[in-house]
Short mmCIF file of C-alpha atoms and ligand atoms in Angstrom, two decimals:
data_model
loop_
_atom_site.label_atom_id
_atom_site.label_comp_id
_atom_site.label_asym_id
_atom_site.label_seq_id
_atom_site.Cartn_x
_atom_site.Cartn_y
_atom_site.Cartn_z
CA UNK A 1 40.31 -45.80 -43.43
CA UNK A 2 40.60 -47.28 -40.01
CA UNK A 3 37.76 -46.77 -37.46
CA UNK A 4 39.75 -44.07 -35.55
CA UNK A 5 40.49 -42.16 -38.75
CA UNK A 6 37.01 -42.43 -39.71
CA UNK A 7 35.88 -41.02 -36.46
CA UNK A 8 38.24 -38.04 -36.68
CA UNK A 9 37.19 -37.39 -40.26
CA UNK A 10 33.50 -37.51 -39.16
CA UNK A 11 34.05 -35.18 -36.06
CA UNK A 12 35.98 -32.76 -38.48
CA UNK A 13 32.91 -32.74 -40.73
CA UNK A 14 30.47 -32.17 -38.03
CA UNK A 15 32.66 -29.26 -36.86
CA UNK A 16 32.74 -27.69 -40.30
CA UNK A 17 29.03 -28.10 -40.65
CA UNK A 18 28.41 -26.57 -37.26
CA UNK A 19 30.46 -23.63 -38.10
CA UNK A 20 28.56 -23.12 -41.31
CA UNK A 21 25.16 -23.58 -39.87
CA UNK A 22 25.52 -22.39 -36.47
CA UNK A 23 23.33 -19.25 -36.11
CA UNK A 24 25.65 -16.27 -35.56
CA UNK A 25 23.74 -13.41 -33.86
CA UNK A 26 21.45 -12.51 -36.76
CA UNK A 27 19.46 -9.41 -37.22
CA UNK A 28 16.61 -11.35 -38.48
CA UNK A 29 14.29 -11.25 -35.30
CA UNK A 30 11.57 -8.47 -35.36
CA UNK A 31 9.95 -7.48 -32.07
CA UNK A 32 6.40 -7.17 -33.12
CA UNK A 33 4.56 -6.54 -29.74
CA UNK A 34 5.16 -5.76 -25.93
CA UNK A 35 2.62 -6.23 -23.27
CA UNK A 36 2.35 -6.79 -19.44
CA UNK A 37 0.04 -8.85 -17.26
CA UNK A 38 -0.17 -8.07 -13.55
CA UNK A 39 -0.92 -10.68 -10.80
CA UNK A 40 -1.21 -10.08 -7.06
CA UNK A 41 2.31 -11.04 -6.45
CA UNK A 42 4.00 -10.59 -9.75
CA UNK A 43 4.04 -8.98 -13.19
CA UNK A 44 4.89 -10.51 -16.40
CA UNK A 45 6.32 -8.63 -19.43
CA UNK A 46 5.99 -10.31 -22.87
CA UNK A 47 7.83 -9.57 -26.08
CA UNK A 48 6.57 -11.23 -29.34
CA UNK A 49 9.25 -12.24 -31.65
CA UNK A 50 9.66 -13.64 -35.20
CA UNK A 51 12.82 -15.42 -34.25
CA UNK A 52 14.63 -16.36 -31.01
CA UNK A 53 16.92 -13.71 -29.69
CA UNK A 54 20.08 -13.55 -27.34
CA UNK A 55 20.03 -11.11 -24.37
CA UNK A 56 21.87 -10.05 -21.31
CA UNK A 57 20.13 -8.76 -18.27
CA UNK A 58 21.40 -6.20 -15.73
CA UNK A 59 19.50 -5.24 -12.63
CA UNK A 60 20.02 -1.94 -10.96
CA UNK A 61 18.88 -0.95 -7.31
CA UNK A 62 18.41 2.76 -7.47
CA UNK A 63 16.21 3.50 -9.21
CA UNK A 64 15.01 -0.05 -9.16
CA UNK A 65 15.15 -1.30 -12.88
CA UNK A 66 15.86 -4.23 -15.08
CA UNK A 67 17.60 -3.72 -18.26
CA UNK A 68 17.79 -6.34 -21.03
CA UNK A 69 20.26 -5.78 -23.79
CA UNK A 70 18.77 -7.80 -26.75
CA UNK A 71 20.82 -8.75 -29.73
CA UNK A 72 19.82 -9.95 -33.08
CA UNK A 73 16.59 -7.94 -32.97
CA UNK A 74 14.91 -4.87 -34.40
CA UNK A 75 11.86 -3.08 -33.40
CA UNK A 76 8.82 -3.65 -35.44
CA UNK A 77 6.14 -2.11 -33.21
CA UNK A 78 4.99 1.55 -32.61
CA UNK A 79 4.82 0.76 -28.96
CA UNK A 80 8.02 2.13 -27.39
CA UNK A 81 6.70 2.82 -24.04
CA UNK A 82 4.06 0.89 -22.13
CA UNK A 83 2.71 2.42 -18.80
CA UNK A 84 1.92 -0.07 -16.25
CA UNK A 85 -0.54 0.57 -13.42
CA UNK A 86 0.22 -2.04 -10.79
CA UNK A 87 1.95 -2.08 -7.48
CA UNK A 88 5.31 -3.27 -9.10
CA UNK A 89 6.05 -1.31 -12.24
CA UNK A 90 5.56 2.20 -13.53
CA UNK A 91 6.65 1.64 -17.26
CA UNK A 92 8.52 -0.48 -19.73
CA UNK A 93 10.62 1.08 -22.50
CA UNK A 94 11.89 -0.26 -25.79
CA UNK A 95 14.78 1.66 -27.60
CA UNK A 96 16.66 0.76 -30.72
CA UNK A 97 20.26 1.24 -29.89
CA UNK A 98 22.19 0.21 -33.03
CA UNK A 99 21.87 -2.24 -35.83
CA UNK A 100 20.36 -5.37 -34.48
CA UNK A 101 20.35 -4.20 -30.81
CA UNK A 102 17.27 -3.28 -28.67
CA UNK A 103 17.24 -2.06 -25.18
CA UNK A 104 14.40 -3.10 -22.89
CA UNK A 105 14.10 -1.22 -19.63
CA UNK A 106 11.55 -2.20 -17.06
CA UNK A 107 11.14 0.62 -14.42
CA UNK A 108 10.21 -0.99 -10.99
CA UNK A 109 8.38 0.49 -7.99
CA UNK A 110 10.20 -2.02 -5.66
CA UNK A 111 12.89 -4.72 -5.87
CA UNK A 112 11.48 -7.79 -7.68
CA UNK A 113 13.21 -11.26 -8.57
CA UNK A 114 13.31 -11.67 -12.50
CA UNK A 115 12.70 -14.96 -14.14
CA UNK A 116 13.40 -14.74 -17.96
CA UNK A 117 12.54 -17.32 -20.42
CA UNK A 118 12.35 -17.67 -24.20
CA UNK A 119 9.22 -19.58 -25.39
CA UNK A 120 8.99 -21.43 -28.65
CA UNK A 121 6.06 -20.89 -30.99
CA UNK A 122 2.93 -22.61 -29.98
CA UNK A 123 -0.34 -22.70 -31.95
CA UNK A 124 -1.06 -19.24 -32.93
CA UNK A 125 1.65 -17.87 -30.64
CA UNK A 126 5.02 -16.69 -31.83
CA UNK A 127 8.47 -16.94 -30.35
CA UNK A 128 8.25 -14.96 -27.07
CA UNK A 129 10.63 -13.36 -24.59
CA UNK A 130 8.90 -13.72 -21.16
CA UNK A 131 10.20 -11.77 -18.21
CA UNK A 132 8.41 -12.67 -14.98
CA UNK A 133 9.08 -10.25 -12.07
CA UNK A 134 8.15 -11.76 -8.69
CA UNK A 135 7.72 -9.91 -5.52
CA UNK A 136 8.94 -12.52 -3.20
CA UNK A 137 7.59 -10.79 0.14
CA UNK A 138 4.15 -10.33 -1.61
CA UNK A 139 4.14 -13.94 -2.78
CA UNK A 140 4.84 -15.17 0.81
CA UNK A 141 2.12 -12.80 2.24
CA UNK A 142 -0.48 -14.14 -0.40
CA UNK A 143 0.37 -17.71 0.65
CA UNK A 144 0.37 -17.02 4.40
CA UNK A 145 -3.02 -15.22 3.91
CA UNK A 146 -4.47 -18.27 2.33
CA UNK A 147 -3.19 -20.78 5.08
CA UNK A 148 -4.57 -18.19 7.67
CA UNK A 149 -7.90 -18.43 6.08
CA UNK A 150 -7.83 -22.11 6.58
CA UNK A 151 -6.76 -21.76 10.30
CA UNK A 152 -9.35 -19.33 11.30
CA UNK A 153 -12.24 -21.07 9.69
CA UNK A 154 -15.12 -21.73 12.14
CA UNK A 155 -16.02 -25.37 12.61
CA UNK A 156 -18.65 -26.42 10.04
CA UNK A 157 -17.96 -23.71 7.53
CA UNK A 158 -17.29 -24.93 4.06
CA UNK A 159 -14.48 -23.42 1.78
CA UNK A 160 -15.24 -23.34 -1.94
CA UNK A 161 -12.43 -22.35 -4.44
CA UNK A 162 -13.54 -21.25 -7.80
CA UNK A 163 -10.89 -21.32 -10.63
CA UNK A 164 -11.49 -19.27 -13.75
CA UNK A 165 -9.59 -21.07 -16.40
CA UNK A 166 -6.83 -19.75 -18.62
CA UNK A 167 -5.81 -15.94 -18.32
CA UNK A 168 -2.92 -13.66 -19.42
CA UNK A 169 -1.09 -15.04 -22.29
CA UNK A 170 -3.57 -17.96 -22.63
CA UNK A 171 -6.89 -16.67 -23.79
CA UNK A 172 -8.69 -20.11 -23.83
CA UNK A 173 -11.03 -20.74 -26.59
CA UNK A 174 -12.20 -17.75 -28.91
CA UNK A 175 -15.65 -17.13 -30.35
CA UNK A 176 -16.61 -16.05 -33.79
CA UNK A 177 -17.07 -12.43 -32.26
CA UNK A 178 -13.53 -12.63 -30.62
CA UNK A 179 -15.02 -13.32 -27.08
CA UNK A 180 -12.32 -14.95 -25.09
CA UNK A 181 -12.97 -17.77 -22.75
CA UNK A 182 -10.57 -16.28 -19.99
CA UNK A 183 -12.85 -13.13 -19.76
CA UNK A 184 -16.29 -14.72 -19.48
CA UNK A 185 -15.18 -17.41 -16.93
CA UNK A 186 -13.68 -14.77 -14.79
CA UNK A 187 -17.04 -12.79 -14.83
CA UNK A 188 -18.97 -15.96 -13.96
CA UNK A 189 -16.36 -16.80 -11.24
CA UNK A 190 -16.75 -13.28 -9.79
CA UNK A 191 -20.62 -13.47 -9.67
CA UNK A 192 -20.48 -16.98 -8.04
CA UNK A 193 -17.99 -16.02 -5.39
CA UNK A 194 -20.28 -12.98 -4.59
CA UNK A 195 -23.34 -15.25 -4.17
CA UNK A 196 -21.45 -17.82 -2.31
CA UNK A 197 -20.07 -15.29 0.26
CA UNK A 198 -23.56 -14.07 1.19
CA UNK A 199 -24.06 -17.51 2.79
CA UNK A 200 -22.73 -17.31 6.37
CA UNK A 201 -21.91 -20.99 6.28
CA UNK A 202 -19.52 -20.71 3.24
CA UNK A 203 -16.39 -19.02 2.35
CA UNK A 204 -15.37 -18.75 -1.26
CA UNK A 205 -12.06 -17.61 -3.19
CA UNK A 206 -10.98 -17.19 -6.69
CA UNK A 207 -7.67 -18.75 -7.69
CA UNK A 208 -7.29 -15.83 -10.17
CA UNK A 209 -8.77 -12.29 -9.68
CA UNK A 210 -7.61 -10.73 -12.87
CA UNK A 211 -6.18 -11.24 -16.40
CA UNK A 212 -3.02 -13.14 -15.79
CA UNK A 213 -1.88 -16.83 -15.99
CA UNK A 214 -1.50 -19.30 -13.28
CA UNK A 215 0.08 -22.61 -13.97
CA UNK A 216 -2.39 -25.40 -13.63
CA UNK A 217 -0.63 -27.29 -10.95
CA UNK A 218 -0.47 -24.08 -8.88
CA UNK A 219 -4.33 -23.71 -8.98
CA UNK A 220 -4.75 -26.92 -7.04
CA UNK A 221 -2.09 -25.78 -4.63
CA UNK A 222 -3.93 -22.48 -3.90
CA UNK A 223 -7.03 -24.65 -3.15
CA UNK A 224 -5.10 -26.70 -0.79
CA UNK A 225 -3.66 -23.73 1.01
CA UNK A 226 -7.18 -22.46 1.49
CA UNK A 227 -8.27 -25.94 2.82
CA UNK A 228 -10.87 -26.17 0.14
CA UNK A 229 -13.78 -28.59 0.42
CA UNK A 230 -14.66 -28.23 -3.14
CA UNK A 231 -12.80 -26.89 -6.28
CA UNK A 232 -14.49 -25.82 -9.42
CA UNK A 233 -12.67 -24.96 -12.44
CA UNK A 234 -14.73 -22.84 -14.86
CA UNK A 235 -14.25 -22.97 -18.68
CA UNK A 236 -16.12 -22.31 -22.02
CA UNK A 237 -15.85 -25.04 -24.61
CA UNK A 238 -14.54 -24.72 -28.13
CA UNK A 239 -15.09 -26.84 -31.08
CA UNK A 240 -14.29 -26.81 -35.00
CA UNK A 241 -18.03 -27.68 -35.39
CA UNK A 242 -19.74 -24.29 -34.89
CA UNK A 243 -23.20 -26.00 -34.08
CA UNK A 244 -21.73 -27.78 -30.95
CA UNK A 245 -23.29 -26.03 -27.86
CA UNK A 246 -24.54 -26.47 -24.31
CA UNK A 247 -23.05 -27.20 -20.90
CA UNK A 248 -20.96 -30.13 -19.76
CA UNK A 249 -19.11 -31.29 -16.69
CA UNK A 250 -15.94 -33.23 -16.15
CA UNK A 251 -14.31 -35.25 -13.51
CA UNK A 252 -10.79 -36.53 -13.18
CA UNK A 253 -10.09 -39.97 -14.55
CA UNK A 254 -6.95 -41.88 -13.65
CA UNK A 255 -7.41 -44.77 -15.93
CA UNK A 256 -8.38 -43.11 -19.10
CA UNK A 257 -10.97 -40.84 -20.88
CA UNK A 258 -14.52 -41.72 -21.13
CA UNK A 259 -14.17 -41.44 -24.93
CA UNK A 260 -12.04 -39.68 -27.60
CA UNK A 261 -13.92 -36.42 -27.25
CA UNK A 262 -13.25 -36.26 -23.41
CA UNK A 263 -9.52 -37.06 -24.14
CA UNK A 264 -9.35 -34.24 -26.85
CA UNK A 265 -10.77 -31.80 -24.43
CA UNK A 266 -8.54 -32.72 -21.67
CA UNK A 267 -5.54 -32.30 -23.99
CA UNK A 268 -6.75 -28.97 -25.05
CA UNK A 269 -7.26 -27.76 -21.44
CA UNK A 270 -3.94 -29.25 -20.36
CA UNK A 271 -2.22 -27.27 -23.21
CA UNK A 272 -3.10 -24.13 -21.12
CA UNK A 273 0.38 -24.40 -19.43
CA UNK A 274 2.33 -24.31 -22.72
CA UNK A 275 0.22 -21.35 -24.02
CA UNK A 276 0.31 -19.56 -20.80
CA UNK A 277 4.06 -20.06 -20.50
CA UNK A 278 3.90 -21.98 -17.11
CA UNK A 279 7.29 -22.45 -15.48
CA UNK A 280 7.03 -25.67 -13.33
CA UNK A 281 8.85 -25.07 -10.06
CA UNK A 282 11.38 -27.84 -9.54
CA UNK A 283 9.70 -29.02 -6.46
CA UNK A 284 6.58 -29.95 -8.32
CA UNK A 285 8.70 -32.11 -10.70
CA UNK A 286 10.84 -33.79 -7.93
CA UNK A 287 7.96 -35.83 -6.48
CA UNK A 288 8.74 -39.62 -6.47
CA UNK A 289 6.10 -41.05 -8.83
CA UNK A 290 5.92 -44.32 -6.93
CA UNK A 291 6.55 -43.43 -3.27
CA UNK A 292 2.98 -42.27 -2.27
CA UNK A 293 1.09 -43.64 -5.00
CA UNK A 294 -1.01 -46.03 -2.98
CA UNK A 295 -1.90 -43.34 -0.39
CA UNK A 296 -2.69 -40.82 -3.05
CA UNK A 297 -4.75 -43.21 -4.87
CA UNK A 298 -6.99 -43.89 -1.84
CA UNK A 299 -7.36 -40.19 -1.25
CA UNK A 300 -8.09 -39.55 -4.78
CA UNK A 301 -10.70 -42.43 -4.80
CA UNK A 302 -12.62 -40.87 -2.16
CA UNK A 303 -12.57 -37.31 -3.57
CA UNK A 304 -13.34 -38.59 -7.15
CA UNK A 305 -16.50 -40.17 -5.67
CA UNK A 306 -17.57 -36.93 -4.19
CA UNK A 307 -16.87 -35.20 -7.54
CA UNK A 308 -19.10 -37.60 -9.30
CA UNK A 309 -21.80 -36.74 -6.74
CA UNK A 310 -21.45 -33.05 -7.38
CA UNK A 311 -21.30 -33.47 -11.24
CA UNK A 312 -24.62 -35.50 -11.07
CA UNK A 313 -26.21 -32.72 -8.99
CA UNK A 314 -24.93 -30.13 -11.42
CA UNK A 315 -26.39 -31.70 -14.43
CA UNK A 316 -29.68 -32.12 -12.69
CA UNK A 317 -29.81 -28.33 -11.91
CA UNK A 318 -28.41 -27.20 -15.42
CA UNK A 319 -30.95 -29.07 -17.34
CA UNK A 320 -33.59 -26.73 -16.15
CA UNK A 321 -32.02 -23.66 -17.81
CA UNK A 322 -29.49 -24.59 -20.46
CA UNK A 323 -28.93 -27.25 -23.14
CA UNK A 324 -26.79 -30.15 -21.89
CA UNK A 325 -23.98 -31.26 -24.36
CA UNK A 326 -24.03 -34.69 -22.71
CA UNK A 327 -26.67 -36.30 -20.31
CA UNK A 328 -23.91 -37.59 -17.91
CA UNK A 329 -20.67 -36.40 -16.56
CA UNK A 330 -17.38 -37.30 -18.39
CA UNK A 331 -14.09 -38.07 -17.31
CA UNK A 332 -10.44 -37.51 -18.56
CA UNK A 333 -7.04 -36.74 -17.41
CA UNK A 334 -7.20 -32.88 -16.53
CA UNK A 335 -4.06 -31.66 -14.80
CA UNK A 336 -6.02 -28.94 -12.91
CA UNK A 337 -8.21 -31.66 -11.21
CA UNK A 338 -5.27 -33.50 -9.87
CA UNK A 339 -5.60 -32.35 -6.19
CA UNK A 340 -5.94 -35.79 -4.61
CA UNK A 341 -7.64 -34.70 -1.32
CA UNK A 342 -10.32 -32.32 -2.74
CA UNK A 343 -13.51 -32.98 -4.68
CA UNK A 344 -12.92 -31.18 -7.92
CA UNK A 345 -14.92 -30.78 -11.19
CA UNK A 346 -14.36 -28.91 -14.40
CA UNK A 347 -17.31 -27.11 -15.80
CA UNK A 348 -17.58 -26.10 -19.48
CA UNK A 349 -20.26 -23.50 -19.14
CA UNK A 350 -21.21 -23.31 -22.76
CA UNK A 351 -19.54 -23.39 -26.34
CA UNK A 352 -17.93 -20.03 -26.97
CA UNK A 353 -17.39 -21.21 -30.62
CA UNK A 354 -21.23 -21.38 -31.15
CA UNK A 355 -22.91 -18.12 -32.12
CA UNK A 356 -25.79 -18.35 -29.86
CA UNK A 357 -23.72 -19.76 -26.84
CA UNK A 358 -21.31 -16.92 -27.42
CA UNK A 359 -24.05 -14.30 -27.18
CA UNK A 360 -25.20 -15.99 -23.95
CA UNK A 361 -21.91 -16.13 -22.38
CA UNK A 362 -21.38 -12.40 -22.92
CA UNK A 363 -24.93 -11.74 -21.41
CA UNK A 364 -24.83 -10.74 -17.80
CA UNK A 365 -28.07 -12.54 -17.17
CA UNK A 366 -26.72 -15.79 -18.36
CA UNK A 367 -23.58 -15.31 -16.41
CA UNK A 368 -25.74 -14.72 -13.31
CA UNK A 369 -27.96 -17.95 -14.08
CA UNK A 370 -24.83 -20.07 -14.38
CA UNK A 371 -23.52 -18.73 -11.09
CA UNK A 372 -26.82 -19.15 -9.53
CA UNK A 373 -27.01 -22.84 -10.86
CA UNK A 374 -23.60 -23.58 -9.55
CA UNK A 375 -24.54 -22.11 -6.15
CA UNK A 376 -27.62 -24.24 -5.87
CA UNK A 377 -25.57 -27.27 -6.69
CA UNK A 378 -22.91 -26.34 -4.09
CA UNK A 379 -25.59 -25.84 -1.59
CA UNK A 380 -27.25 -29.27 -2.22
CA UNK A 381 -23.75 -30.87 -2.36
CA UNK A 382 -22.85 -29.77 1.22
ZN1 ZN B 1 -10.71 -24.03 -20.91
#
């Protein structure tokens, strides 16, 4: 067989195989759950699936709604109607409309821009169909509001941005009693903001005010829009070793992790984007990696030195009230700490996977103590 003939035969074979094994719309996928997460400028609707599905979307103006005709799926949840209490939606309906056909209707209170994506299974998460509905006008107002805060700031006033880690689809680490990292860090964050804003020389903001997910890159952008002088990302550690406990603090490293444990932790925290289902906007990917590198490095160098200073102060303050996991701060490549012009640290408040630490993290007194320790550190830092 000549090479040309061989090629044709090969292509023919590939063709036959792809007909045989291409997945025709199967009825295999089960829709096992439906839920929603509301953020200040958008709402996310999530369907859990056992297999990927095919869908077509139709939007309608009056009444404002988005309809998805899903093929290759069967409802396997009792939830057929989800009431949503937010400024964007009233309810979400799921209906079986024939063999392997399901209709999803999202009833909107106002026009929203839809962004639909299928997520592959990741860790304990199944296939998911995610529908983000973004209120463009509200998104712009939120952003302008942050920039305005920067502009009206009196001279000498310090801006602190507190970032409660994880949220929404990404619960973070989970304790033996099912305490979720995303919940306890939000509580500590809210307590800290409250204390900080009683000081007339400071203004503090949260990146996330509720149970919804914000991509890691966007958290830094929010801090920059506020003109932050300091950025603190709040977390609770998790380990396979149930006896691991205590607080620790991390700074960014450009050259590599302090050690393997720091690298593993950074990988785990960076996973947040995959779990939360982050959609990276093209602008954040289009940056030329070489162009501004020198300038960025210079800025980063300075803010990193400031981060180290903060971290040392934090450890000094914390050892008075809580067990320290490590006596010094540690470094690794955390995406959330990559704001080159702002000193930023990541605090692991305690180990949620440790029974005793989990109990503490749930305690209002401990949350308050952690917030106060952070406040004292921030005060000394400035
Ligand atoms: Zn975390």
